[in-house]
Coordinates of C-alpha atoms in Angstrom, one line a residue:
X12 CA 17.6 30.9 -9.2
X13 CA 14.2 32.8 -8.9
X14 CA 14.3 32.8 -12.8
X15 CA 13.9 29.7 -12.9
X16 CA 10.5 29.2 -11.6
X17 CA 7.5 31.2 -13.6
X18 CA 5.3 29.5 -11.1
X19 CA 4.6 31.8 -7.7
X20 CA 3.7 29.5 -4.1
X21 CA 1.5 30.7 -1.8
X22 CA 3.2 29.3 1.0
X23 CA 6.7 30.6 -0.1
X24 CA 5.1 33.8 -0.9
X25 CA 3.7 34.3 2.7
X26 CA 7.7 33.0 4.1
X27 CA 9.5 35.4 2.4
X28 CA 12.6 35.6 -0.7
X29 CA 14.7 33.7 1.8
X30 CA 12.3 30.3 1.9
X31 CA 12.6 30.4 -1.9
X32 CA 16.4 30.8 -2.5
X33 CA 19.3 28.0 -1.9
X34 CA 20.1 29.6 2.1
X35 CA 21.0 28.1 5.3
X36 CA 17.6 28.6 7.1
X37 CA 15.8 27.8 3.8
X38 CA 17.7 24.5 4.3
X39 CA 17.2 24.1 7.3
X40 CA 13.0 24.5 7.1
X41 CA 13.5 22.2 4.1
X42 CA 14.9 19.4 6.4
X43 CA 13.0 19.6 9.4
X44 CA 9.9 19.7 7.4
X45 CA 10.8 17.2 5.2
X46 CA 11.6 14.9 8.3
X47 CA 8.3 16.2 10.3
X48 CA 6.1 15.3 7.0
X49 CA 7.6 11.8 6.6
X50 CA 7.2 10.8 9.9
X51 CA 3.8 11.5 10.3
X52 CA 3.3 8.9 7.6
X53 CA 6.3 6.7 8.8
X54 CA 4.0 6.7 12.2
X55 CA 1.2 5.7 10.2
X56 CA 2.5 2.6 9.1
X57 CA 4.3 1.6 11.7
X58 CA 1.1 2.1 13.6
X59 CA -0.6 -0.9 11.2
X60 CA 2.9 -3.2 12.3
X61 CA 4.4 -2.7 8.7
X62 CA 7.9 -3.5 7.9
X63 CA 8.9 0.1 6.4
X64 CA 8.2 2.3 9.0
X65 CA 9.3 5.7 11.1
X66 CA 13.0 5.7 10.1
X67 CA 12.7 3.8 6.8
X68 CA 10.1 6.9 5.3
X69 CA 12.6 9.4 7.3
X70 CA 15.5 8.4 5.6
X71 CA 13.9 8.2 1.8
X72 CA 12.7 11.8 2.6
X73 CA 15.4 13.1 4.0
X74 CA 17.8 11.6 0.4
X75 CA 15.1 12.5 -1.7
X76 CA 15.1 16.3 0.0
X77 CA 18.7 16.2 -0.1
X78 CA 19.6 15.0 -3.5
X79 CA 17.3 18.3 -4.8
X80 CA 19.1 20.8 -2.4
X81 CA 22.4 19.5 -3.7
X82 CA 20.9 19.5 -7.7
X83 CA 19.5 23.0 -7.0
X84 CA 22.7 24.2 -6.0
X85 CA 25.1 23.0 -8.7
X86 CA 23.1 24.6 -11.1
X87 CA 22.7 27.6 -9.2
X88 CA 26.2 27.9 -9.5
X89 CA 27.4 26.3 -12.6
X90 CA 24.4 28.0 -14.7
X91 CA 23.4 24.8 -16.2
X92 CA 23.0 21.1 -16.0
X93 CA 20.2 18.6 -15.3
X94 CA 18.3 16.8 -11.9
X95 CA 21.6 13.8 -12.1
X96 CA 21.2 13.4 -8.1
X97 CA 17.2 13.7 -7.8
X98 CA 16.7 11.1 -10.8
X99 CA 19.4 8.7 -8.7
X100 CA 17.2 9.4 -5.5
X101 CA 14.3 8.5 -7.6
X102 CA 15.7 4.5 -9.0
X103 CA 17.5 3.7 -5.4
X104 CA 14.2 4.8 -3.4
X105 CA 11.9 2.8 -6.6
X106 CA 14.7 -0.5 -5.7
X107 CA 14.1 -0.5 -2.3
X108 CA 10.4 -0.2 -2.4
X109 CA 10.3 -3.1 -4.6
X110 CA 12.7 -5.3 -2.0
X111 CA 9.8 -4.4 0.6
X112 CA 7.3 -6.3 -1.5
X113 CA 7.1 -9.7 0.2
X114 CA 5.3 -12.8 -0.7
X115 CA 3.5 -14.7 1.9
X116 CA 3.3 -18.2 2.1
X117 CA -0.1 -18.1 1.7
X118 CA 0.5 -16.5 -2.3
X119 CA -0.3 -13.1 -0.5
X120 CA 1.6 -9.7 -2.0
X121 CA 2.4 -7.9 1.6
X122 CA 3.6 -4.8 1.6
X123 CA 2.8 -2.9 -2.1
X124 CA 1.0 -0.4 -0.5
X125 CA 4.0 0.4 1.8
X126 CA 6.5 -0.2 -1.2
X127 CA 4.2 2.9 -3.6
X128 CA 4.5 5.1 0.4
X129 CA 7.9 5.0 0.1
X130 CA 8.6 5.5 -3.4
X131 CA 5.9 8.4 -2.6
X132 CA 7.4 10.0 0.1
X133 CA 10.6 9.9 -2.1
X134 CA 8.6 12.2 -4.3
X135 CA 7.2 14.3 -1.5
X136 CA 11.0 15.2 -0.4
X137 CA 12.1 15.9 -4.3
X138 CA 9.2 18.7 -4.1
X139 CA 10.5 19.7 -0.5
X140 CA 13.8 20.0 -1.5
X141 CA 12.6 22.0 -4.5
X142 CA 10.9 24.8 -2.1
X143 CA 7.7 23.9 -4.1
X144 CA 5.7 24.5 -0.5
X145 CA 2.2 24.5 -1.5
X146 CA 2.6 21.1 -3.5
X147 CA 4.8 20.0 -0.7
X148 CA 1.7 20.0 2.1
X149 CA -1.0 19.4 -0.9
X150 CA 1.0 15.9 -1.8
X151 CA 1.7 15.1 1.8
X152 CA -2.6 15.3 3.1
X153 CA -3.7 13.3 -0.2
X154 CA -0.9 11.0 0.5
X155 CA -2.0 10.6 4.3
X156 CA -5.6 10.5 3.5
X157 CA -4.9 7.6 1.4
X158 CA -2.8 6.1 3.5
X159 CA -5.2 6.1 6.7
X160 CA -8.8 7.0 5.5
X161 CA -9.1 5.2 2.3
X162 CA -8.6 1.4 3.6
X163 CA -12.0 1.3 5.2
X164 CA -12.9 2.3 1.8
X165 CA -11.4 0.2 0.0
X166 CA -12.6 -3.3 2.7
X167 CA -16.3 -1.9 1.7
X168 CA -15.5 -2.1 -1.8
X169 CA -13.8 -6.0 -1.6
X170 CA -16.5 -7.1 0.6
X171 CA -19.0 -6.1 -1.9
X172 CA -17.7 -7.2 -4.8
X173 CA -19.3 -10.3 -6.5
X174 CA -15.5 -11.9 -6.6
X175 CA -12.9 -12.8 -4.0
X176 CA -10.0 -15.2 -2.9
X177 CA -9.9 -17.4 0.2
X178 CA -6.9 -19.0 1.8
X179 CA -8.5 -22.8 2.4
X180 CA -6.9 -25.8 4.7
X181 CA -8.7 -28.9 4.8
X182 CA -8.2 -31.8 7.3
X183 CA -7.8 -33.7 4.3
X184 CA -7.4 -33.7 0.4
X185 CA -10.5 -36.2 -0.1
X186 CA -12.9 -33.5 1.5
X187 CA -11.9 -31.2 -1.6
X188 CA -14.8 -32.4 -3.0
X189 CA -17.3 -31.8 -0.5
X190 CA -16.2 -28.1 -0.3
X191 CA -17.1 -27.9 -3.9
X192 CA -20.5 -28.9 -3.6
X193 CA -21.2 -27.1 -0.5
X194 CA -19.6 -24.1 -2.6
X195 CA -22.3 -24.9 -5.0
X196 CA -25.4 -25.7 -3.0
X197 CA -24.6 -21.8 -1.4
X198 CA -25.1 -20.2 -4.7
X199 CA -21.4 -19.5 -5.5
X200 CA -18.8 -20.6 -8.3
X201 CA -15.3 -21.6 -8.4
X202 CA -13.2 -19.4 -10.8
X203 CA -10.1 -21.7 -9.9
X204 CA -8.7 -23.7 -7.3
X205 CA -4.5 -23.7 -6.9
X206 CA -2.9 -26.3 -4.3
X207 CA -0.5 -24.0 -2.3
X208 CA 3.1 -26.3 -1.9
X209 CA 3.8 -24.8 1.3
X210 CA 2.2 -26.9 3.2
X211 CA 3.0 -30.1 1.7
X212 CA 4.6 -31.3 4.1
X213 CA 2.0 -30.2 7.0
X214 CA -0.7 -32.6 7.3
X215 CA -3.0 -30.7 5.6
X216 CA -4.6 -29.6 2.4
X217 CA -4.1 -26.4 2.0
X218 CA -6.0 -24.5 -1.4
X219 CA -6.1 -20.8 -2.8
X220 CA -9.6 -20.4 -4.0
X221 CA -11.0 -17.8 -6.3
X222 CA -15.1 -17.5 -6.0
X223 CA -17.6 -15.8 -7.6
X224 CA -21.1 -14.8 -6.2
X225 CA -23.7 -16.2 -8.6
X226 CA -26.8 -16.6 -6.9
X227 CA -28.9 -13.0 -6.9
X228 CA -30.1 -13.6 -3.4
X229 CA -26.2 -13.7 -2.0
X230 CA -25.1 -10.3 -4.1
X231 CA -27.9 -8.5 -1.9
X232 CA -27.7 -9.7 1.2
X233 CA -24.9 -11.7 2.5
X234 CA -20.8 -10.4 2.6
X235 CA -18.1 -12.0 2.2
X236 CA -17.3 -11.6 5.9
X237 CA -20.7 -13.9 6.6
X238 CA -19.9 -16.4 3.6
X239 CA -16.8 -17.1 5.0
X240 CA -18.2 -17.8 8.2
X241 CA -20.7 -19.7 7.4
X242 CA -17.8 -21.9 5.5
X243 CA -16.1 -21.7 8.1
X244 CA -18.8 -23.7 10.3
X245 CA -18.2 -27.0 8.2
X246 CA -16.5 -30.0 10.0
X247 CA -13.7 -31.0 7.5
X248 CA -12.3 -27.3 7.3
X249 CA -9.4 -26.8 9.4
X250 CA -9.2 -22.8 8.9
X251 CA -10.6 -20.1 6.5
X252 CA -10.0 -16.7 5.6
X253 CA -10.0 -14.0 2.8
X254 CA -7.1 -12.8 0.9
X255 CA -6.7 -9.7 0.9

């Protein structure tokens, strides 16, 4: 089995021959670690009120670690053969991240970042399983750091950006045209306007609306956060926000 690997880990290295071979306690560590590592991030979701959460990153772990312990050992003791249960692991964990993609009513995609987690984490327990240690913990901060730090990131990024989306409802559609030539007096463009047929049937005149920043004065000083509510301040608009 040892054979098999040129590559030497640390972290197996410093646990000893047994952490490294197919074993009951190397098992074992594999598990609990496995489970411990995915929820951590499971609790990091589940913190931010998303669908896929605790259990959900658990379980996909737990498969993933699973379907490479059982992999590991048929060739171990057949002498040859190829990943058949780890590349399965792989295509169910990849379909269920895709069901978690959900599509609000306001054209919002909800949940891709959650749906690449799992699909992720599905990874992270292929490398557990594999007793790759180092990589294991590597994959697992990057993952969480991305997960939890990189958002704020990413908000200061959108909100200085020179282009964004804004879910609109007006009181009616004959103010549509007002909103344009506010949207125009302010120094911005519309990239296109799309009436969202969800609402049809609500009263109200309800838009997704792609912007641009054109005016020089707005890209230095003003954010999308304070555009908005400045928007936001007109009469005829019944509610305002960014799409994120």
């Amino acid at each position: 089995m040892n054979n098999l690997f040129s590559i030497v880990d640390p972290v197996a290295k410093l646990l000893g021959d047994w952490a490294v071979a197919i074993n009951l306690y190397s098992i074992l560590l594999r598990t609990a670690l496995s489970l411990l590592l995915a929820a951590v991030i499971g609790c990091e979701r589940s913190s931010k009120r998303h669908a896929a959460g605790l259990r959900t990153f658990m379980l996909v772990s737990l498969a993933s670690t699973v379907a490479m312990l059982l992999d590991l050992y048929l060739l171990e003791s057949s002498g040859q053969g190829i990943f058949l249960l780890s590349a399965a692991a792989i295509i169910g964990i990849a379909i269920v991240s895709v069901n978690s993609v959900l599509y609000s009513s306001r054209n919002q995609i909800k949940g891709l970042t959650t749906s690449a987690g799992l699909w992720a984490c599905g990874i992270l327990g292929l490398a557990i399983g594999a007793g790759f240690y180092t990589v294991t913990l590597v994959t697992f901060l990057a993952l969480l750091c991305s997960l939890s730090f990189f958002p704020k990131f990413e908000v200061y990024l959108k909100n200085r950006s020179n282009h964004f989306e804004v879910h609109l409802e007006l009181k009616n559609v004959s103010y549509l045209q007002n909103f344009v030539t506010t949207i125009r007096e302010l120094g911005l463009t519309i990239d296109d306007i799309e009436m969202n047929t969800a609402y049809v049937h609500s009263g109200l005149s309800v838009y997704s609306v792609s912007i641009s920043i054109a005016s020089e004065e707005l890209r230095k000083y003003k954010t999308h956060a304070e555009i908005i509510e400045a928007l936001r301040s007109l009469e005829y608009i019944y509610h305002i926000e960014e799409m994120r």
